[in-house]
PDB file of C-alpha atoms in Angstrom:
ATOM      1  CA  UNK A   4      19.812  -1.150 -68.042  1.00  0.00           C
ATOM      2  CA  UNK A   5      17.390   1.283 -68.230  1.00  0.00           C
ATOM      3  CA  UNK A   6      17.558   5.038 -67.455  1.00  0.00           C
ATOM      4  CA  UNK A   7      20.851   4.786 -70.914  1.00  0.00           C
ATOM      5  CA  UNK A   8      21.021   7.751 -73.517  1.00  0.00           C
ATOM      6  CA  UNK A   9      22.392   7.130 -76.917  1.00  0.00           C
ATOM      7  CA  UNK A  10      24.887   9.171 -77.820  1.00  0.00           C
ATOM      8  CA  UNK A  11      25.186   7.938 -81.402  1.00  0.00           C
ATOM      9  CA  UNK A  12      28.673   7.364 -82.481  1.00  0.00           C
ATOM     10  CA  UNK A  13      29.408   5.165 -85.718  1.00  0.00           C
ATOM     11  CA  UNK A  14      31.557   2.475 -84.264  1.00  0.00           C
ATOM     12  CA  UNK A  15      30.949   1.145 -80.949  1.00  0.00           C
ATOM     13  CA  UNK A  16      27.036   2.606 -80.146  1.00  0.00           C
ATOM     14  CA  UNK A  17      27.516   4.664 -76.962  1.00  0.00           C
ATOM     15  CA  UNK A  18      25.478   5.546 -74.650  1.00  0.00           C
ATOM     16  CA  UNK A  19      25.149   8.258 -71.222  1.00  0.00           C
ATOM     17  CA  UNK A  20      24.423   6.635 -68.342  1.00  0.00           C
ATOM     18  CA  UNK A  21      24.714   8.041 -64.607  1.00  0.00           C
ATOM     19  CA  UNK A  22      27.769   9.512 -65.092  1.00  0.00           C
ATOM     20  CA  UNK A  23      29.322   7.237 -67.183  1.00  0.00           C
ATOM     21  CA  UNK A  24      29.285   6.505 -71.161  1.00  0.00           C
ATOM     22  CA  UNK A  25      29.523   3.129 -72.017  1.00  0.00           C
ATOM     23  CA  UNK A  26      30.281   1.691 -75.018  1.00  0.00           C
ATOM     24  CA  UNK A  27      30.782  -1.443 -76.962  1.00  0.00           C
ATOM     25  CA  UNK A  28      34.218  -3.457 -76.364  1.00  0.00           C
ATOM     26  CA  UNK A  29      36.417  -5.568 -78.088  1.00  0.00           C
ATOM     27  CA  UNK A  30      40.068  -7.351 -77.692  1.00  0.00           C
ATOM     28  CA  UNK A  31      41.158  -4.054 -78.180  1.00  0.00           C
ATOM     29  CA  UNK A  32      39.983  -2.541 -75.371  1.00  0.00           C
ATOM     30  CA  UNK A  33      42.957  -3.737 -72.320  1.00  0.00           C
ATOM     31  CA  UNK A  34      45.357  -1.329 -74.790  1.00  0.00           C
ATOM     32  CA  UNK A  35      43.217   1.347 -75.044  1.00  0.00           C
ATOM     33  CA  UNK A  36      42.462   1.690 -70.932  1.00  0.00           C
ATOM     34  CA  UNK A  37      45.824   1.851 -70.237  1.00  0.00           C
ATOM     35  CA  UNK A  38      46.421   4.289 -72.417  1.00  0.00           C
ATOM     36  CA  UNK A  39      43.682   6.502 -71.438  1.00  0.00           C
ATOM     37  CA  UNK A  40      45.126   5.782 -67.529  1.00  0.00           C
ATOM     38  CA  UNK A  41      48.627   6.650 -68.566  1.00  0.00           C
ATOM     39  CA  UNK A  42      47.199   9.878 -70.462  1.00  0.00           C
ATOM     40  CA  UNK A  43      44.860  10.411 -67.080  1.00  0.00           C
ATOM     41  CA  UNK A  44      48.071  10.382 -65.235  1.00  0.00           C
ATOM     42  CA  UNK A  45      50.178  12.245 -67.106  1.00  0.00           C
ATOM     43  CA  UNK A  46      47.715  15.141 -67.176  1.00  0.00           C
ATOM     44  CA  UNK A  47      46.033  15.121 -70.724  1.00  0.00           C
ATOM     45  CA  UNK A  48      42.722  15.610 -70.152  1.00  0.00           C
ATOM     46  CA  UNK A  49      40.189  12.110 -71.903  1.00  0.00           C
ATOM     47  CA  UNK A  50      37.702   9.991 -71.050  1.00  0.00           C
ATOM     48  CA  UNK A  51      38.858   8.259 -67.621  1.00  0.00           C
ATOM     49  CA  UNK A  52      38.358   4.327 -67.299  1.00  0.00           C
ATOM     50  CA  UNK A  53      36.079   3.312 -64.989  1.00  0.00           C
ATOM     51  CA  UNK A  54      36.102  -0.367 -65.926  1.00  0.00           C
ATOM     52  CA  UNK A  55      33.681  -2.822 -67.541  1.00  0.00           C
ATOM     53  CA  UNK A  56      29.870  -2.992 -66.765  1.00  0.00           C
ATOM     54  CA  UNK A  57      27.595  -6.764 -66.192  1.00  0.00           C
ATOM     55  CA  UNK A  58      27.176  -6.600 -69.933  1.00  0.00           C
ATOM     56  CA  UNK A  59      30.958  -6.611 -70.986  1.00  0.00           C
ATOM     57  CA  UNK A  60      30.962  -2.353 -72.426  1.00  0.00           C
ATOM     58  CA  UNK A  61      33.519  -0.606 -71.511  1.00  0.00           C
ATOM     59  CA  UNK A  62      32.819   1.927 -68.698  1.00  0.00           C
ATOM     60  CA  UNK A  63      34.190   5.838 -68.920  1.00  0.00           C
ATOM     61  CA  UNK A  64      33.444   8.749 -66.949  1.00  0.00           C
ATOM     62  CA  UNK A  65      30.642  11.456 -69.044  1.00  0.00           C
ATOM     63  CA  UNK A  66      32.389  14.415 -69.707  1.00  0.00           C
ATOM     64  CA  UNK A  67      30.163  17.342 -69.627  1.00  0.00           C
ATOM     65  CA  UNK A  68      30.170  19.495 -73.392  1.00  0.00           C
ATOM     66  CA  UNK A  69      29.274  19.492 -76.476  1.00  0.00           C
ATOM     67  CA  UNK A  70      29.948  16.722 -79.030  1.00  0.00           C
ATOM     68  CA  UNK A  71      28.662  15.912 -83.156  1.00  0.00           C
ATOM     69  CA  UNK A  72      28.370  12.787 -84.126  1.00  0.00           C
ATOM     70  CA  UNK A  73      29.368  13.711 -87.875  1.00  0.00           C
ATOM     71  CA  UNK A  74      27.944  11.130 -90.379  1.00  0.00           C
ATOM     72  CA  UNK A  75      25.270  10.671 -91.887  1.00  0.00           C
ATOM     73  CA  UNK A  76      24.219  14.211 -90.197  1.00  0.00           C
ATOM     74  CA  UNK A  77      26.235  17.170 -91.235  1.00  0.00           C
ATOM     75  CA  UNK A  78      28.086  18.771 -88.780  1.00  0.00           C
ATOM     76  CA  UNK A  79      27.473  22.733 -88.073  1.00  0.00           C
ATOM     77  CA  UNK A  80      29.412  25.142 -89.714  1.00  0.00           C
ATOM     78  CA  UNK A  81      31.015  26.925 -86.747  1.00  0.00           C
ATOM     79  CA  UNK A  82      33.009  23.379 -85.976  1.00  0.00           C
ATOM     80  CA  UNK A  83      35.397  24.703 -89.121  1.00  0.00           C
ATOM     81  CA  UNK A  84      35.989  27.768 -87.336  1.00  0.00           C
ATOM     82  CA  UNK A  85      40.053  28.987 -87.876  1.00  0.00           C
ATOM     83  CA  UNK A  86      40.758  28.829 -84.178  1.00  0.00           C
ATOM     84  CA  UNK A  87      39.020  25.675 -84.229  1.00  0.00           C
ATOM     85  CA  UNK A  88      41.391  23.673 -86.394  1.00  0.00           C
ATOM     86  CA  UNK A  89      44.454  25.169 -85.567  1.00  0.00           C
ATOM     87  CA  UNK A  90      43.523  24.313 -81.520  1.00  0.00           C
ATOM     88  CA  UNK A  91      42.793  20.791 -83.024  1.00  0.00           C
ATOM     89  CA  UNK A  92      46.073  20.690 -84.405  1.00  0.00           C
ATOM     90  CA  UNK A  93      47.805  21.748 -81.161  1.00  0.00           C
ATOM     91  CA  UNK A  94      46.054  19.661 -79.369  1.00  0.00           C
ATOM     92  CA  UNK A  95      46.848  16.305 -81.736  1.00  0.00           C
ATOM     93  CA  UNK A  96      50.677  18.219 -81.197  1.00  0.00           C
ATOM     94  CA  UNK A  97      50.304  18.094 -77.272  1.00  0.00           C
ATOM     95  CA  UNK A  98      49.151  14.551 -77.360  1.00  0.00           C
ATOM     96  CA  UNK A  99      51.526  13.478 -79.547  1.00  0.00           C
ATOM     97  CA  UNK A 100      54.742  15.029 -76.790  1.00  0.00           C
ATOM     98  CA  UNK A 101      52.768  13.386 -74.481  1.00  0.00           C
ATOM     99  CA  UNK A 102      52.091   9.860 -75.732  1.00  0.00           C
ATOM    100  CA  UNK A 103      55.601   9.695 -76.666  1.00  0.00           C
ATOM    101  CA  UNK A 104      56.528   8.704 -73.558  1.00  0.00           C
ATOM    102  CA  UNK A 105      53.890   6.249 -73.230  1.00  0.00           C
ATOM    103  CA  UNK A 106      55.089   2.142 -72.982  1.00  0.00           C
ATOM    104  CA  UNK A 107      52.222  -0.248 -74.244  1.00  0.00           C
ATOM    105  CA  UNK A 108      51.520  -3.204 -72.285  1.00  0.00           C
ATOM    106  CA  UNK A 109      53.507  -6.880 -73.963  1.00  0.00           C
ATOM    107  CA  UNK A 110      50.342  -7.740 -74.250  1.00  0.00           C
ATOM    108  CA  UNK A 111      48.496  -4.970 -76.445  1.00  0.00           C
ATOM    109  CA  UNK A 112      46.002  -5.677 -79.222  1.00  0.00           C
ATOM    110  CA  UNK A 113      45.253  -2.832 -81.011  1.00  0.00           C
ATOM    111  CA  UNK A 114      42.528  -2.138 -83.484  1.00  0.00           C
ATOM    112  CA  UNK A 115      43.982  -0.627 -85.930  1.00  0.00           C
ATOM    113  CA  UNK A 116      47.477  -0.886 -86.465  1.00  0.00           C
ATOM    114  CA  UNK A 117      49.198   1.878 -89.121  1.00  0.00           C
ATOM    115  CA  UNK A 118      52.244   0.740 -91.392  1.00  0.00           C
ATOM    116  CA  UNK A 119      55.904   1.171 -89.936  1.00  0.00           C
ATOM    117  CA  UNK A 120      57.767   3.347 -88.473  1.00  0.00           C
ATOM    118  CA  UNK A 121      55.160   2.888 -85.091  1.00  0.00           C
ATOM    119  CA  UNK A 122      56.317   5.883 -83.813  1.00  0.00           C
ATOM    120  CA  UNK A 123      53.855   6.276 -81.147  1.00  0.00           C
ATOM    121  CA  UNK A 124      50.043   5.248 -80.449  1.00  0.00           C
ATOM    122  CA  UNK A 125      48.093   7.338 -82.737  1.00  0.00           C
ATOM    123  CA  UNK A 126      44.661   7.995 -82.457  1.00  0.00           C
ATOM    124  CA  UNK A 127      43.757   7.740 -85.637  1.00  0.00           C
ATOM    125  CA  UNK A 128      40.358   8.990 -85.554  1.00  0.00           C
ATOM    126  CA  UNK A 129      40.640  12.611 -84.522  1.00  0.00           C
ATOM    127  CA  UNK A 130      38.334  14.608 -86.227  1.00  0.00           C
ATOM    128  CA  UNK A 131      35.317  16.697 -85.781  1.00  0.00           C
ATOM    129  CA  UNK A 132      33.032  14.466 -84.998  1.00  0.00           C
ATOM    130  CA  UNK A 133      35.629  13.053 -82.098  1.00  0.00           C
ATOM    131  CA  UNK A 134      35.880  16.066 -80.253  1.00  0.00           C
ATOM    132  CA  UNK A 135      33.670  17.889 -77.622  1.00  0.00           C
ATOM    133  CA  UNK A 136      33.068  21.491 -77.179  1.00  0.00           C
ATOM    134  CA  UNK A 137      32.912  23.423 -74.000  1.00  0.00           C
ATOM    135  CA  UNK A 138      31.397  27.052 -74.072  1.00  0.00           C
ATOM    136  CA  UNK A 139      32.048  27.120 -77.706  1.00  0.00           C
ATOM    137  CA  UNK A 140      35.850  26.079 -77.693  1.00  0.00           C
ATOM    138  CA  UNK A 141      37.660  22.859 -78.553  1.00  0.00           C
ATOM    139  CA  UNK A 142      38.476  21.257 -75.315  1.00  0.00           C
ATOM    140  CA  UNK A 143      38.560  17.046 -75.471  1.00  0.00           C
ATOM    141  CA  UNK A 144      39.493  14.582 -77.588  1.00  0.00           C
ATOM    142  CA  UNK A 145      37.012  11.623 -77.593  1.00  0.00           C
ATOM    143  CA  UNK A 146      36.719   7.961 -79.329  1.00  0.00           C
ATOM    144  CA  UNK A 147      39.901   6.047 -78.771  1.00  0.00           C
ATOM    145  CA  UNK A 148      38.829   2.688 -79.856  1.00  0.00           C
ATOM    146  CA  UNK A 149      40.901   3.032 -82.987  1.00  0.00           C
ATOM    147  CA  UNK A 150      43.886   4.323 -80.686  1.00  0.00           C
ATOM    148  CA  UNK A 151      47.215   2.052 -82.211  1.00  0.00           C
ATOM    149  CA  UNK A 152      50.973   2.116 -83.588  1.00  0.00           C
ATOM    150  CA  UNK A 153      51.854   3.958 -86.446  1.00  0.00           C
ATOM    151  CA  UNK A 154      53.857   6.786 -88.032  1.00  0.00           C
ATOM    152  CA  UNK A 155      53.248   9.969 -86.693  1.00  0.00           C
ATOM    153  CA  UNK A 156      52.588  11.580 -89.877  1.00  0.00           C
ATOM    154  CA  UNK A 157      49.937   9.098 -90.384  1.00  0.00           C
ATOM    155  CA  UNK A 158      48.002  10.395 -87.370  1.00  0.00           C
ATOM    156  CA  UNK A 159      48.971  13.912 -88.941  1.00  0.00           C
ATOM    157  CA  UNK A 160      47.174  13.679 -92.395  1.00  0.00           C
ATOM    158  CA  UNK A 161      44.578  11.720 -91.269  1.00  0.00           C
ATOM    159  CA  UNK A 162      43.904  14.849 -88.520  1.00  0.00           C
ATOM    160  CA  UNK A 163      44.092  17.245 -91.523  1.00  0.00           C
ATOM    161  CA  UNK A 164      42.114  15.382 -93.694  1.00  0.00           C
ATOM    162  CA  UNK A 165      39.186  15.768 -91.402  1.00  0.00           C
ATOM    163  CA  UNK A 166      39.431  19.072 -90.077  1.00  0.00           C
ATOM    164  CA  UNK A 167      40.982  21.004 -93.485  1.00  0.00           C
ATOM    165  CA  UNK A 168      38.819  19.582 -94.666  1.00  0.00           C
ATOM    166  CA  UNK A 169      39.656  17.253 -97.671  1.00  0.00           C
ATOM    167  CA  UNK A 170      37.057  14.775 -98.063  1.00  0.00           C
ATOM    168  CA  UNK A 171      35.696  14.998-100.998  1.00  0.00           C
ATOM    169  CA  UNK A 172      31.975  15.593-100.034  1.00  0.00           C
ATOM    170  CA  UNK A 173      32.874  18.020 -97.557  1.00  0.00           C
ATOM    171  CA  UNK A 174      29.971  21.161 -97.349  1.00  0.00           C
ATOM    172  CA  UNK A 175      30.872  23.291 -94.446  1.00  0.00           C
ATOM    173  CA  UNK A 176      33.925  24.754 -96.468  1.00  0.00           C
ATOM    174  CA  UNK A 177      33.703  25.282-100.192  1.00  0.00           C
ATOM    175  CA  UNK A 178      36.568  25.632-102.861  1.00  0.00           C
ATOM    176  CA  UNK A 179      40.180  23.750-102.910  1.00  0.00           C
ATOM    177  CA  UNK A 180      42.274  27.100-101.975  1.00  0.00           C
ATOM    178  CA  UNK A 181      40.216  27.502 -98.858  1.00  0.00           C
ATOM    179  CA  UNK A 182      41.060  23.891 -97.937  1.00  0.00           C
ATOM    180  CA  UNK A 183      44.619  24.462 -98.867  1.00  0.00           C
ATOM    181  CA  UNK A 184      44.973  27.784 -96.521  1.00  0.00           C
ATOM    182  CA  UNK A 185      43.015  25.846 -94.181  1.00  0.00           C
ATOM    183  CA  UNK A 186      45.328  22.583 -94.574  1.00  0.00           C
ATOM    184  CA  UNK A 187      48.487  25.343 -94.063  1.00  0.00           C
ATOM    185  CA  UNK A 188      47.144  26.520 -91.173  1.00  0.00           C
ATOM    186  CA  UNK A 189      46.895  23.724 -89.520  1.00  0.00           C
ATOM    187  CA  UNK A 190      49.814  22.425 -90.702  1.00  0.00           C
ATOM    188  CA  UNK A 191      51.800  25.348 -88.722  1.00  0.00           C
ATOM    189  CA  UNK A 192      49.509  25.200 -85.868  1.00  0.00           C
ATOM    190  CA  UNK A 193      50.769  21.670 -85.369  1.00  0.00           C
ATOM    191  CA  UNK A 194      54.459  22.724 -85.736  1.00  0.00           C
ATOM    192  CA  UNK A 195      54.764  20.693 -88.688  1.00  0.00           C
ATOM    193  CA  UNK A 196      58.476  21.337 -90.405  1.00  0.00           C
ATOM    194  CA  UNK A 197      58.901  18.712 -92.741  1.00  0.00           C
ATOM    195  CA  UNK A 198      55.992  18.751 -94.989  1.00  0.00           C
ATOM    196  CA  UNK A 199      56.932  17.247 -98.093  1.00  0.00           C
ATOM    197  CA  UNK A 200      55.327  13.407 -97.367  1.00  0.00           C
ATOM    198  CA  UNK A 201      51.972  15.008 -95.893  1.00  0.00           C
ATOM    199  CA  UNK A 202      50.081  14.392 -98.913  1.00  0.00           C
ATOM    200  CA  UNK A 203      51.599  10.963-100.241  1.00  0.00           C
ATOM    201  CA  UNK A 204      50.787   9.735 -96.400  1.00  0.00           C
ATOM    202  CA  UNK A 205      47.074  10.853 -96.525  1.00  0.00           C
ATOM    203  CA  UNK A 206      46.803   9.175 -99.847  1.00  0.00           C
ATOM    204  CA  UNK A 207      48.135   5.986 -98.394  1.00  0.00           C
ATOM    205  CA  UNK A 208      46.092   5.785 -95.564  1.00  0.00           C
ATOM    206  CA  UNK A 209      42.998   6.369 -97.349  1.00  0.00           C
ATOM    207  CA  UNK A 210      43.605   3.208 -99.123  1.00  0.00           C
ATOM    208  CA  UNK A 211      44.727   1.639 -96.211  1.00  0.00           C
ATOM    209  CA  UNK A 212      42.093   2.057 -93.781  1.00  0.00           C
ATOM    210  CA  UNK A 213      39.366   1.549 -96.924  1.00  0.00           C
ATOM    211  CA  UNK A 214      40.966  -1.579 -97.026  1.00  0.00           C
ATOM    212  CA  UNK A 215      40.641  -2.345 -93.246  1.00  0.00           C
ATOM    213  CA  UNK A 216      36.800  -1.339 -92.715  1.00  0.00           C
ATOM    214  CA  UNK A 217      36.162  -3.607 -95.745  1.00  0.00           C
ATOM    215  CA  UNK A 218      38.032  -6.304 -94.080  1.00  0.00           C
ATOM    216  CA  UNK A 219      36.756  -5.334 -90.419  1.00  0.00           C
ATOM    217  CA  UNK A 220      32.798  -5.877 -92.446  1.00  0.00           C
ATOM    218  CA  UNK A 221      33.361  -9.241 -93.448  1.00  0.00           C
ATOM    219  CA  UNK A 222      34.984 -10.270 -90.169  1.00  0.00           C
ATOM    220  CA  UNK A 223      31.672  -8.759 -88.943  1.00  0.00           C
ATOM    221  CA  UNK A 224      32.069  -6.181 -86.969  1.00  0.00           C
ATOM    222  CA  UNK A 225      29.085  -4.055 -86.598  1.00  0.00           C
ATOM    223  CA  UNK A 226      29.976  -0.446 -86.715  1.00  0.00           C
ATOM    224  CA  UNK A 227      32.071  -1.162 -89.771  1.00  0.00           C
ATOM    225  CA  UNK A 228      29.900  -3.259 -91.308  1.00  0.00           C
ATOM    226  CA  UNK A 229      27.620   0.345 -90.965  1.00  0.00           C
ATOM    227  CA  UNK A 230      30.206   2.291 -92.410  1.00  0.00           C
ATOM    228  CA  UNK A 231      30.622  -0.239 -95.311  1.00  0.00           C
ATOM    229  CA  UNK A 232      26.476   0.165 -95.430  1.00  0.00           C
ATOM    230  CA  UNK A 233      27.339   4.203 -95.748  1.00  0.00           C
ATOM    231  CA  UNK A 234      29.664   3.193 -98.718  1.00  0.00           C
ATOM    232  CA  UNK A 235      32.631   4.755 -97.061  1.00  0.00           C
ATOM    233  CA  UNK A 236      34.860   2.169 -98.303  1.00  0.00           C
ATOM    234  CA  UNK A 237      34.158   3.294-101.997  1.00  0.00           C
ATOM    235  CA  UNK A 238      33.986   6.675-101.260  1.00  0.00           C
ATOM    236  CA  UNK A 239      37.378   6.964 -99.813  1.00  0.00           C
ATOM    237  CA  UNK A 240      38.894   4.515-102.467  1.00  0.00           C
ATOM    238  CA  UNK A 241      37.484   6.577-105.537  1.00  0.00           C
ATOM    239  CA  UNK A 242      35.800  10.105-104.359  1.00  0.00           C
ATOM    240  CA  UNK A 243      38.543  11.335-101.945  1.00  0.00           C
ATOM    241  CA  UNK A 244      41.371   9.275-103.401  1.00  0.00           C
ATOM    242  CA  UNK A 245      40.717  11.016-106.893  1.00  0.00           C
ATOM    243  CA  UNK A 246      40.038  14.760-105.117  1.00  0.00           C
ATOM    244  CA  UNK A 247      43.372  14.606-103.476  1.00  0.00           C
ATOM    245  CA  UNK A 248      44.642  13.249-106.973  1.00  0.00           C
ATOM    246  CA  UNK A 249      43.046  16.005-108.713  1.00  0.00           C
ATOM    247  CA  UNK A 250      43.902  18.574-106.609  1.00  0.00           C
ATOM    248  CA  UNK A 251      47.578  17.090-105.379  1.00  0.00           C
ATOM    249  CA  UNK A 252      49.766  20.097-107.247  1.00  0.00           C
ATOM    250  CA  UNK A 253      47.839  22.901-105.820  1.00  0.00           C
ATOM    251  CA  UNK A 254      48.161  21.100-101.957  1.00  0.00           C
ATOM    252  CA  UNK A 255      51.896  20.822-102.385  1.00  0.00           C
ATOM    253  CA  UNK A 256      51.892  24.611-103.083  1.00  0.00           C
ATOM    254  CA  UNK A 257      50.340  25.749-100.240  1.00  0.00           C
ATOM    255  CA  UNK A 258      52.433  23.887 -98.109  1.00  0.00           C
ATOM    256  CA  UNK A 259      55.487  24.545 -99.585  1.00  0.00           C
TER     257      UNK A 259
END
């Protein structure tokens, strides 16, 4: 099809076309359209489904705004902005009230499916580089291929763990106690009350979902075969497995 745009993305290679991104689909796909319809309907603004194109991609309507497609290319500072993170958090908050409510099809395959309690569909990839910008303000949530049961703590620390942040090769903000405020703040910008599992859950999940884009490679998927290419794996395994180790006391503190 001619006249298409990349718009990068690590997973499923999207591109702008018309008015329409489309992007690569898989058996997950079904669960994740009628979730986006139910969302669509229920007033929480993401990507609309539009259907599937002659090639088999998925078809969603462009949403004017800025987005940053994160890795390998570093995202600009001003993404780490306070008011930033905490609207990320209340916005992972509203979707969470929201999605609550939602009843997946008998029928859904999901991606990625978290450990029990499946609380609700989480969407387990919100982060920077997920999110579009409009005038200079958080304002979408994007990338729902990973969308799928799980605790909602799970979707919590994953959320924090991106946007505190606490990956270990993390640039844009410098020093553990900044990432601790930072993991505060949006720990009360998300309403948070219990605290006390936050960091045991983010450790899990690291190791978890390490353990799923390894397994996700050799089954041959593409875009985590990339990631496995990026050594993400490894790096979340060792590098941000052993920062939250090192740093675990201090973390507990702050959100104490």
């Amino acid at each position: 099809m001619t006249g298409e745009q990349s718009l990068g993305g690590n997973l499923n290679d999207a591109v702008h076309v018309g008015g329409t991104v489309r992007r690569r689909a898989g058996p997950w796909t079904p669960a994740v359209h009628a979730l986006l319809r139910f969302l669509d309907q229920a007033g929480f603004e993401a990507p609309r489904v539009v259907g599937m194109d002659e090639r088999g991609r998925e078809v969603l309507e462009y949403i004017d705004g800025e987005a940053y497609a994160g890795d390998p290319v570093p995202l600009p500072d001003a993404v780490f902005r306070d008011d930033h993170m905490a609207g990320a958090a209340s916005l992972l908050r509203r979707y969470h009230d929201v999605v609550a409510r939602f009843v997946a099809p008998a029928d859904a395959r999901w991606r990625l499916v978290g450990p029990e309690p499946h609380e609700l569909i989480c969407h387990n990839d919100w982060s920077p580089w997920n999110a579009l910008f409009r005038e200079g303000r958080l304002a979408v949530m994007l990338d729902w291929d990973l969308a799928g049961p799980g605790p909602r703590l799970w979707d919590i620390a994953n959320a924090a763990y991106a946007w505190a942040p606490l990956i270990s090769s993390a640039r844009a903000v410098p020093g553990i106690d900044e990432r601790a405020r930072r993991l505060r703040l949006f720990c009360d910008a998300y309403g948070l009350s219990d605290r006390s599992g936050l960091i045991a859950a983010l450790r899990a999940r690291l190791m978890y979902v390490g353990s799923f884009i390894d397994e996700q490679a050799r089954l041959g998927d593409p875009g985590m075969m990339k990631l496995v290419g990026w050594d993400t794996p490894r790096k979340m395994f060792v590098d941000d497995v052993g920062y939250l180790d090192k740093h675990r006391a201090l973390l507990e503190r702050a959100l104490a």
